[in-house]
Amino acid sequence: MEIVSAGDIEKYSYCPLSWWLSKNHKTVAKKGVESHKKIETELKEIRKKEKILRLYEKYILFISIASSGIALLGISFMYGGMERIWNIFFVFLAFLWLYNSIFFLYKESKASEIIKPKYEKGILISSSGAIIVIAFFIILSLPPNIKISKFAEILALLWVVSANLLFYHSINISEKLIEKKIKYAPINGTIEYIGAFEEGEEITSSKYGIRGKPDYIIKRNNEYIPVEEKSSNLNHPKFSHVMQITAYCMLIEDKYGSPPPYGVLKYRNRQFKIPYEDRWKNIVIKIRKNMIKDMERGEAHRNHNNKNKCLHCARREYCPEKLL
Ligand code: SF4
């Protein structure tokens, strides 16, 4: 199956001859290249910081649990020879925590992918709590040791301080990240793919016979949304750009196995959500077929009488069929 690029579909939608001429006359819009480089750098930075934040979250959780455990350990070494009533109390508490963990485990197995991480956190916290309570129970049965107790309390204090420092540092990063991210993606979305400039493998759909690199793909609530950035100011989306973003939606449908609800076209002054609909998809399929026919014939021609198109065409300088 002949594979055509989404970029060529965009050119062909503008004018078949423009696409044909672009094969031999490459035009590079300097402004576009620079803005795409900037986008790529900013998106890479966002992805890097998000990774660091996730790591910090894990550290903070671990340090907080561990310092609580050590603090309890310290207290328990102050006292020894626990009374029977406390024995029963701690066994009961440990069972309660374990029951809690099992409950979260059950809920996690039934939960959707979005909720799963929340239950996983619950399992981690409650199972750690159970371990701490059991350890507390065992240590309280041992004879008291003031030296170990003091050491454990100081250690716990240091860990609590470091967890707090890390927490405030992560808040600081989050605030800066939100300011940058809001420009590109919803706060609860993640940047799944960057194809803006150099990074990002080309996506190929053998089902539709299309290939291409959207500027970036956002993942939100298990949906993958392609975003195409344009360096011009426009108050309504161009037909050729709609065809391009629809072609990206088709690539996503084939790659991830589910169709995106829409693609986003971002101009410098405005942005548009283009619904992924059959009416657009069918036109892309038709355009692709026409492109293949033209390739087989070895020629393509102007298919419009729109002088405005020729006026703003990047290939008008050497076009034999231009209207002006
Ligand atoms: S100048 Fe006009 S006819 Fe020629 S390629 Fe451009 S849009 Fe098509």
mmCIF file of C-alpha atoms and ligand atoms in Angstrom:
data_model
loop_
_atom_site.group_PDB
_atom_site.id
_atom_site.type_symbol
_atom_site.label_atom_id
_atom_site.label_comp_id
_atom_site.label_asym_id
_atom_site.label_seq_id
_atom_site.Cartn_x
_atom_site.Cartn_y
_atom_site.Cartn_z
ATOM 1 C CA MET A 1 0.000 0.000 0.000
ATOM 2 C CA GLU A 2 1.306 3.436 -0.957
ATOM 3 C CA ILE A 3 1.925 5.538 2.155
ATOM 4 C CA VAL A 4 1.509 9.312 1.884
ATOM 5 C CA SER A 5 2.479 11.884 4.493
ATOM 6 C CA ALA A 6 0.007 14.052 6.433
ATOM 7 C CA GLY A 7 2.118 17.069 5.424
ATOM 8 C CA ASP A 8 1.583 16.227 1.744
ATOM 9 C CA ILE A 9 -2.151 15.790 2.361
ATOM 10 C CA GLU A 10 -2.124 19.340 3.768
ATOM 11 C CA LYS A 11 -0.344 20.688 0.648
ATOM 12 C CA TYR A 12 -2.578 18.775 -1.754
ATOM 13 C CA SER A 13 -5.699 20.063 0.048
ATOM 14 C CA TYR A 14 -4.472 23.599 -0.521
ATOM 15 C CA CYS A 15 -3.766 22.979 -4.214
ATOM 16 C CA PRO A 16 -2.644 19.734 -5.942
ATOM 17 C CA LEU A 17 -0.134 21.682 -8.007
ATOM 18 C CA SER A 18 1.398 23.213 -4.885
ATOM 19 C CA TRP A 19 1.993 19.697 -3.555
ATOM 20 C CA TRP A 20 3.423 18.593 -6.909
ATOM 21 C CA LEU A 21 5.807 21.550 -7.116
ATOM 22 C CA SER A 22 6.918 21.046 -3.504
ATOM 23 C CA LYS A 23 8.598 17.797 -4.555
ATOM 24 C CA ASN A 24 11.258 19.723 -6.453
ATOM 25 C CA HIS A 25 11.080 23.109 -4.731
ATOM 26 C CA LYS A 26 11.521 22.791 -1.028
ATOM 27 C CA THR A 27 10.562 25.943 0.847
ATOM 28 C CA VAL A 28 11.613 26.257 4.461
ATOM 29 C CA ALA A 29 9.754 28.841 6.501
ATOM 30 C CA LYS A 30 12.421 30.125 8.887
ATOM 31 C CA LYS A 31 9.823 31.454 11.329
ATOM 32 C CA GLY A 32 8.106 28.052 11.450
ATOM 33 C CA VAL A 33 11.353 26.153 12.013
ATOM 34 C CA GLU A 34 12.346 28.462 14.883
ATOM 35 C CA SER A 35 8.961 28.294 16.583
ATOM 36 C CA HIS A 36 8.936 24.482 16.277
ATOM 37 C CA LYS A 37 12.413 24.298 17.789
ATOM 38 C CA LYS A 38 11.187 26.414 20.696
ATOM 39 C CA ILE A 39 8.127 24.201 21.142
ATOM 40 C CA GLU A 40 10.272 21.087 21.167
ATOM 41 C CA THR A 41 12.640 22.540 23.800
ATOM 42 C CA GLU A 42 9.785 23.650 26.059
ATOM 43 C CA LEU A 43 7.933 20.349 25.760
ATOM 44 C CA LYS A 44 11.093 18.371 26.536
ATOM 45 C CA GLU A 45 11.643 20.558 29.616
ATOM 46 C CA ILE A 46 8.052 19.964 30.797
ATOM 47 C CA ARG A 47 8.406 16.197 30.365
ATOM 48 C CA LYS A 48 11.725 16.191 32.263
ATOM 49 C CA LYS A 49 10.299 18.212 35.173
ATOM 50 C CA GLU A 50 7.197 16.005 35.350
ATOM 51 C CA LYS A 51 9.450 12.946 35.675
ATOM 52 C CA ILE A 52 11.407 14.632 38.496
ATOM 53 C CA LEU A 53 8.158 15.534 40.278
ATOM 54 C CA ARG A 54 6.905 11.954 40.111
ATOM 55 C CA LEU A 55 10.212 10.794 41.600
ATOM 56 C CA TYR A 56 9.968 13.424 44.386
ATOM 57 C CA GLU A 57 6.435 12.267 45.196
ATOM 58 C CA LYS A 58 7.744 8.728 45.707
ATOM 59 C CA TYR A 59 10.672 9.941 47.858
ATOM 60 C CA ILE A 60 8.399 12.106 50.032
ATOM 61 C CA LEU A 61 5.976 9.237 50.558
ATOM 62 C CA PHE A 62 8.771 6.822 51.410
ATOM 63 C CA ILE A 63 10.592 9.234 53.766
ATOM 64 C CA SER A 64 7.347 10.185 55.558
ATOM 65 C CA ILE A 65 6.387 6.554 56.155
ATOM 66 C CA ALA A 66 9.912 5.573 57.154
ATOM 67 C CA SER A 67 10.309 8.526 59.565
ATOM 68 C CA SER A 68 6.944 7.741 61.204
ATOM 69 C CA GLY A 69 8.116 4.139 61.636
ATOM 70 C CA ILE A 70 11.437 5.220 63.130
ATOM 71 C CA ALA A 71 9.709 7.694 65.481
ATOM 72 C CA LEU A 72 7.398 4.935 66.712
ATOM 73 C CA LEU A 73 10.380 2.641 67.090
ATOM 74 C CA GLY A 74 12.110 5.280 69.228
ATOM 75 C CA ILE A 75 9.068 5.696 71.473
ATOM 76 C CA SER A 76 8.621 1.973 71.845
ATOM 77 C CA PHE A 77 12.206 1.510 73.042
ATOM 78 C CA MET A 78 11.473 3.971 75.888
ATOM 79 C CA TYR A 79 9.010 1.573 77.359
ATOM 80 C CA GLY A 80 9.094 -2.168 77.603
ATOM 81 C CA GLY A 81 7.093 -5.127 78.897
ATOM 82 C CA MET A 82 3.767 -4.179 77.435
ATOM 83 C CA GLU A 83 0.561 -4.894 79.395
ATOM 84 C CA ARG A 84 -1.807 -7.527 77.950
ATOM 85 C CA ILE A 85 -4.523 -5.002 77.107
ATOM 86 C CA TRP A 86 -2.039 -3.111 74.863
ATOM 87 C CA ASN A 87 -1.019 -6.400 73.280
ATOM 88 C CA ILE A 88 -4.608 -6.993 72.247
ATOM 89 C CA PHE A 89 -4.985 -3.408 71.091
ATOM 90 C CA PHE A 90 -1.965 -3.589 68.751
ATOM 91 C CA VAL A 91 -2.974 -6.959 67.309
ATOM 92 C CA PHE A 92 -6.411 -5.486 66.600
ATOM 93 C CA LEU A 93 -4.837 -2.389 65.017
ATOM 94 C CA ALA A 94 -2.552 -4.501 62.795
ATOM 95 C CA PHE A 95 -5.532 -6.529 61.585
ATOM 96 C CA LEU A 96 -7.429 -3.342 60.856
ATOM 97 C CA TRP A 97 -4.579 -2.038 58.685
ATOM 98 C CA LEU A 98 -4.280 -5.387 56.903
ATOM 99 C CA TYR A 99 -8.030 -5.425 56.270
ATOM 100 C CA ASN A 100 -7.653 -1.934 54.836
ATOM 101 C CA SER A 101 -4.876 -3.083 52.469
ATOM 102 C CA ILE A 102 -6.958 -6.039 51.279
ATOM 103 C CA PHE A 103 -9.910 -3.708 50.692
ATOM 104 C CA PHE A 104 -7.748 -1.374 48.543
ATOM 105 C CA LEU A 105 -6.282 -4.377 46.709
ATOM 106 C CA TYR A 106 -9.805 -5.555 45.858
ATOM 107 C CA LYS A 107 -10.923 -2.075 44.740
ATOM 108 C CA GLU A 108 -7.743 -1.638 42.669
ATOM 109 C CA SER A 109 -8.405 -4.887 40.757
ATOM 110 C CA LYS A 110 -11.865 -3.533 39.791
ATOM 111 C CA ALA A 111 -10.834 0.073 39.175
ATOM 112 C CA SER A 112 -10.311 1.753 35.806
ATOM 113 C CA GLU A 113 -6.803 2.724 34.673
ATOM 114 C CA ILE A 114 -7.302 6.348 35.764
ATOM 115 C CA ILE A 115 -8.260 5.500 39.359
ATOM 116 C CA LYS A 116 -5.762 2.615 39.759
ATOM 117 C CA PRO A 117 -2.772 4.779 40.850
ATOM 118 C CA LYS A 118 -4.880 6.265 43.694
ATOM 119 C CA TYR A 119 -5.699 2.784 45.032
ATOM 120 C CA GLU A 120 -2.083 1.720 44.623
ATOM 121 C CA LYS A 121 -1.103 4.600 46.916
ATOM 122 C CA GLY A 122 -3.759 3.466 49.406
ATOM 123 C CA ILE A 123 -2.374 -0.092 49.362
ATOM 124 C CA LEU A 124 1.154 1.196 49.912
ATOM 125 C CA ILE A 125 0.148 3.422 52.835
ATOM 126 C CA SER A 126 -2.080 0.899 54.571
ATOM 127 C CA SER A 127 0.289 -2.058 54.167
ATOM 128 C CA SER A 128 3.167 0.110 55.470
ATOM 129 C CA GLY A 129 0.937 1.082 58.401
ATOM 130 C CA ALA A 130 0.298 -2.590 59.150
ATOM 131 C CA ILE A 131 4.032 -3.341 59.122
ATOM 132 C CA ILE A 132 4.730 -0.382 61.434
ATOM 133 C CA VAL A 133 2.043 -1.467 63.906
ATOM 134 C CA ILE A 134 3.362 -5.038 63.960
ATOM 135 C CA ALA A 135 6.947 -3.786 64.434
ATOM 136 C CA PHE A 136 5.730 -1.485 67.208
ATOM 137 C CA PHE A 137 3.999 -4.409 68.875
ATOM 138 C CA ILE A 138 7.126 -6.632 68.741
ATOM 139 C CA ILE A 139 9.490 -3.912 69.959
ATOM 140 C CA LEU A 140 7.221 -2.923 72.832
ATOM 141 C CA SER A 141 7.560 -6.452 74.102
ATOM 142 C CA LEU A 142 11.375 -6.031 74.301
ATOM 143 C CA PRO A 143 13.188 -4.443 77.278
ATOM 144 C CA PRO A 144 13.567 -0.602 77.102
ATOM 145 C CA ASN A 145 16.721 0.959 75.600
ATOM 146 C CA ILE A 146 17.048 4.734 75.983
ATOM 147 C CA LYS A 147 20.101 5.022 73.670
ATOM 148 C CA ILE A 148 18.317 3.387 70.718
ATOM 149 C CA SER A 149 15.246 5.439 71.530
ATOM 150 C CA LYS A 150 17.135 8.772 71.353
ATOM 151 C CA PHE A 151 18.964 7.767 68.170
ATOM 152 C CA ALA A 152 15.696 6.764 66.461
ATOM 153 C CA GLU A 153 13.942 10.015 67.463
ATOM 154 C CA ILE A 154 16.790 12.200 66.113
ATOM 155 C CA LEU A 155 16.899 10.165 62.901
ATOM 156 C CA ALA A 156 13.120 10.501 62.480
ATOM 157 C CA LEU A 157 13.355 14.263 63.020
ATOM 158 C CA LEU A 158 16.056 14.590 60.336
ATOM 159 C CA TRP A 159 13.985 12.558 57.910
ATOM 160 C CA VAL A 160 10.878 14.610 58.580
ATOM 161 C CA VAL A 161 12.848 17.814 57.931
ATOM 162 C CA SER A 162 14.265 16.430 54.657
ATOM 163 C CA ALA A 163 10.776 15.263 53.560
ATOM 164 C CA ASN A 164 9.465 18.787 54.191
ATOM 165 C CA LEU A 165 12.333 20.424 52.287
ATOM 166 C CA LEU A 166 11.723 18.084 49.370
ATOM 167 C CA PHE A 167 8.009 18.808 49.548
ATOM 168 C CA TYR A 168 8.498 22.602 49.365
ATOM 169 C CA HIS A 169 11.004 22.176 46.541
ATOM 170 C CA SER A 170 8.496 20.041 44.606
ATOM 171 C CA ILE A 171 5.755 22.661 45.162
ATOM 172 C CA ASN A 172 8.114 25.284 43.760
ATOM 173 C CA ILE A 173 8.798 23.155 40.653
ATOM 174 C CA SER A 174 5.062 22.375 40.266
ATOM 175 C CA GLU A 175 4.090 26.049 40.245
ATOM 176 C CA LYS A 176 6.625 26.892 37.530
ATOM 177 C CA LEU A 177 5.668 23.779 35.590
ATOM 178 C CA ILE A 178 1.955 24.644 35.656
ATOM 179 C CA GLU A 179 2.700 28.108 34.220
ATOM 180 C CA LYS A 180 4.569 26.529 31.293
ATOM 181 C CA LYS A 181 2.351 23.497 30.818
ATOM 182 C CA ILE A 182 -0.894 25.444 30.648
ATOM 183 C CA LYS A 183 0.308 26.805 27.298
ATOM 184 C CA TYR A 184 0.430 23.311 25.795
ATOM 185 C CA ALA A 185 -1.667 20.809 27.711
ATOM 186 C CA PRO A 186 -4.406 20.533 30.334
ATOM 187 C CA ILE A 187 -3.002 20.211 33.858
ATOM 188 C CA ASN A 188 -4.307 16.655 34.236
ATOM 189 C CA GLY A 189 -2.979 15.686 30.786
ATOM 190 C CA THR A 190 0.476 14.368 29.945
ATOM 191 C CA ILE A 191 2.613 14.997 26.894
ATOM 192 C CA GLU A 192 2.709 11.562 25.329
ATOM 193 C CA TYR A 193 4.686 12.248 22.165
ATOM 194 C CA ILE A 194 6.737 15.089 20.705
ATOM 195 C CA GLY A 195 7.172 15.173 16.940
ATOM 196 C CA ALA A 196 7.648 18.939 16.655
ATOM 197 C CA PHE A 197 11.157 18.954 15.288
ATOM 198 C CA GLU A 198 13.748 16.226 15.666
ATOM 199 C CA GLU A 199 12.360 14.019 18.402
ATOM 200 C CA GLY A 200 9.541 11.583 17.767
ATOM 201 C CA GLU A 201 9.356 8.620 15.476
ATOM 202 C CA GLU A 202 7.145 9.049 12.458
ATOM 203 C CA ILE A 203 3.789 7.341 13.009
ATOM 204 C CA THR A 204 2.626 5.105 10.158
ATOM 205 C CA SER A 205 -0.829 3.715 9.579
ATOM 206 C CA SER A 206 -0.887 0.767 7.205
ATOM 207 C CA LYS A 207 -4.682 0.729 7.621
ATOM 208 C CA TYR A 208 -5.097 4.196 6.076
ATOM 209 C CA GLY A 209 -1.838 4.425 4.098
ATOM 210 C CA ILE A 210 -0.769 7.596 5.914
ATOM 211 C CA ARG A 211 2.333 8.578 7.869
ATOM 212 C CA GLY A 212 3.314 11.679 9.798
ATOM 213 C CA LYS A 213 4.537 13.441 12.913
ATOM 214 C CA PRO A 214 2.026 15.594 14.808
ATOM 215 C CA ASP A 215 3.742 18.402 16.720
ATOM 216 C CA TYR A 216 2.746 16.645 19.927
ATOM 217 C CA ILE A 217 0.172 14.258 21.374
ATOM 218 C CA ILE A 218 -1.524 14.848 24.721
ATOM 219 C CA LYS A 219 -2.850 11.953 26.769
ATOM 220 C CA ARG A 220 -5.887 12.841 28.849
ATOM 221 C CA ASN A 221 -8.338 10.410 30.474
ATOM 222 C CA ASN A 222 -7.040 7.612 28.241
ATOM 223 C CA GLU A 223 -7.641 9.697 25.124
ATOM 224 C CA TYR A 224 -4.828 10.737 22.791
ATOM 225 C CA ILE A 225 -5.206 14.206 21.271
ATOM 226 C CA PRO A 226 -2.950 15.405 18.420
ATOM 227 C CA VAL A 227 -1.925 19.072 18.462
ATOM 228 C CA GLU A 228 -0.588 20.982 15.466
ATOM 229 C CA GLU A 229 0.986 24.401 16.038
ATOM 230 C CA LYS A 230 0.858 26.984 13.236
ATOM 231 C CA SER A 231 2.942 30.130 13.184
ATOM 232 C CA SER A 232 0.240 32.286 11.552
ATOM 233 C CA ASN A 233 -2.646 34.319 12.955
ATOM 234 C CA LEU A 234 -6.047 33.066 11.771
ATOM 235 C CA ASN A 235 -9.612 33.584 12.948
ATOM 236 C CA HIS A 236 -10.909 30.377 11.413
ATOM 237 C CA PRO A 237 -9.159 27.090 10.634
ATOM 238 C CA LYS A 238 -7.875 26.576 7.092
ATOM 239 C CA PHE A 239 -9.392 23.632 5.209
ATOM 240 C CA SER A 240 -5.940 22.194 4.419
ATOM 241 C CA HIS A 241 -5.014 22.341 8.141
ATOM 242 C CA VAL A 242 -8.267 20.564 9.037
ATOM 243 C CA MET A 243 -7.280 17.803 6.602
ATOM 244 C CA GLN A 244 -3.820 17.580 8.174
ATOM 245 C CA ILE A 245 -5.125 17.306 11.766
ATOM 246 C CA THR A 246 -7.727 14.754 10.625
ATOM 247 C CA ALA A 247 -4.921 12.690 9.070
ATOM 248 C CA TYR A 248 -3.133 12.818 12.466
ATOM 249 C CA CYS A 249 -6.341 11.665 14.185
ATOM 250 C CA MET A 250 -6.423 8.705 11.770
ATOM 251 C CA LEU A 251 -2.813 7.860 12.678
ATOM 252 C CA ILE A 252 -3.706 7.970 16.374
ATOM 253 C CA GLU A 253 -6.786 5.812 15.840
ATOM 254 C CA ASP A 254 -4.619 3.146 14.216
ATOM 255 C CA LYS A 255 -1.680 3.462 16.644
ATOM 256 C CA TYR A 256 -3.585 3.482 19.969
ATOM 257 C CA GLY A 257 -6.615 1.466 18.887
ATOM 258 C CA SER A 258 -9.202 4.123 19.761
ATOM 259 C CA PRO A 259 -10.225 7.257 17.867
ATOM 260 C CA PRO A 260 -9.421 10.643 19.434
ATOM 261 C CA PRO A 261 -12.516 12.816 20.034
ATOM 262 C CA TYR A 262 -10.818 15.756 18.293
ATOM 263 C CA GLY A 263 -7.517 17.220 17.193
ATOM 264 C CA VAL A 264 -6.278 20.695 18.111
ATOM 265 C CA LEU A 265 -5.148 23.350 15.642
ATOM 266 C CA LYS A 266 -3.246 26.108 17.396
ATOM 267 C CA TYR A 267 -2.686 29.386 15.591
ATOM 268 C CA ARG A 268 -0.766 32.190 17.230
ATOM 269 C CA ASN A 269 -3.931 34.098 18.107
ATOM 270 C CA ARG A 270 -6.498 31.309 18.512
ATOM 271 C CA GLN A 271 -6.925 27.588 18.809
ATOM 272 C CA PHE A 272 -9.615 25.261 17.478
ATOM 273 C CA LYS A 273 -10.794 21.800 18.431
ATOM 274 C CA ILE A 274 -11.495 19.958 15.196
ATOM 275 C CA PRO A 275 -13.890 17.051 15.856
ATOM 276 C CA TYR A 276 -12.710 13.759 14.418
ATOM 277 C CA GLU A 277 -15.685 13.036 12.176
ATOM 278 C CA ASP A 278 -16.401 10.721 9.264
ATOM 279 C CA ARG A 279 -17.098 13.647 6.921
ATOM 280 C CA TRP A 280 -13.473 14.881 7.311
ATOM 281 C CA LYS A 281 -12.010 11.390 7.391
ATOM 282 C CA ASN A 282 -13.726 10.466 4.102
ATOM 283 C CA ILE A 283 -12.307 13.575 2.426
ATOM 284 C CA VAL A 284 -8.782 12.667 3.609
ATOM 285 C CA ILE A 285 -9.239 9.162 2.169
ATOM 286 C CA LYS A 286 -10.410 10.680 -1.131
ATOM 287 C CA ILE A 287 -7.505 13.149 -1.242
ATOM 288 C CA ARG A 288 -5.046 10.324 -0.652
ATOM 289 C CA LYS A 289 -6.554 8.363 -3.577
ATOM 290 C CA ASN A 290 -6.300 11.426 -5.853
ATOM 291 C CA MET A 291 -2.662 11.911 -4.834
ATOM 292 C CA ILE A 292 -1.856 8.331 -5.783
ATOM 293 C CA LYS A 293 -3.635 8.759 -9.139
ATOM 294 C CA ASP A 294 -1.606 11.935 -9.824
ATOM 295 C CA MET A 295 1.605 10.149 -8.890
ATOM 296 C CA GLU A 296 0.770 7.359 -11.331
ATOM 297 C CA ARG A 297 -0.058 9.887 -14.055
ATOM 298 C CA GLY A 298 3.083 11.859 -13.244
ATOM 299 C CA GLU A 299 1.324 15.244 -13.118
ATOM 300 C CA ALA A 300 -0.950 17.418 -10.985
ATOM 301 C CA HIS A 301 -2.857 20.620 -11.719
ATOM 302 C CA ARG A 302 -4.585 23.527 -10.075
ATOM 303 C CA ASN A 303 -8.121 22.538 -9.004
ATOM 304 C CA HIS A 304 -9.459 25.969 -7.977
ATOM 305 C CA ASN A 305 -10.072 29.505 -9.200
ATOM 306 C CA ASN A 306 -9.224 31.200 -5.946
ATOM 307 C CA LYS A 307 -6.845 34.102 -6.642
ATOM 308 C CA ASN A 308 -6.312 34.581 -2.943
ATOM 309 C CA LYS A 309 -4.841 31.099 -2.671
ATOM 310 C CA CYS A 310 -2.321 31.846 -5.426
ATOM 311 C CA LEU A 311 -1.508 35.181 -3.814
ATOM 312 C CA HIS A 312 -0.484 33.502 -0.557
ATOM 313 C CA CYS A 313 1.010 30.374 -2.124
ATOM 314 C CA ALA A 314 4.601 29.532 -1.199
ATOM 315 C CA ARG A 315 5.174 28.162 -4.733
ATOM 316 C CA ARG A 316 3.640 30.951 -6.818
ATOM 317 C CA GLU A 317 7.092 32.173 -7.898
ATOM 318 C CA TYR A 318 7.665 29.171 -10.159
ATOM 319 C CA CYS A 319 4.061 28.011 -10.696
ATOM 320 C CA PRO A 320 3.008 27.723 -14.384
ATOM 321 C CA GLU A 321 -0.725 27.844 -13.534
ATOM 322 C CA LYS A 322 -0.883 30.684 -11.018
ATOM 323 C CA LEU A 323 -3.901 33.000 -11.284
ATOM 324 C CA LEU A 324 -2.158 36.294 -10.627
HETATM 325 S S1 SF4 B 1 0.232 29.517 -7.325
HETATM 326 FE FE1 SF4 B 1 -1.884 28.936 -7.360
HETATM 327 S S2 SF4 B 1 -2.030 27.337 -8.895
HETATM 328 FE FE2 SF4 B 1 0.104 27.593 -8.412
HETATM 329 S S3 SF4 B 1 0.491 26.081 -6.887
HETATM 330 FE FE3 SF4 B 1 0.006 27.937 -5.825
HETATM 331 S S4 SF4 B 1 -2.140 27.858 -5.448
HETATM 332 FE FE4 SF4 B 1 -1.689 26.317 -6.981
#
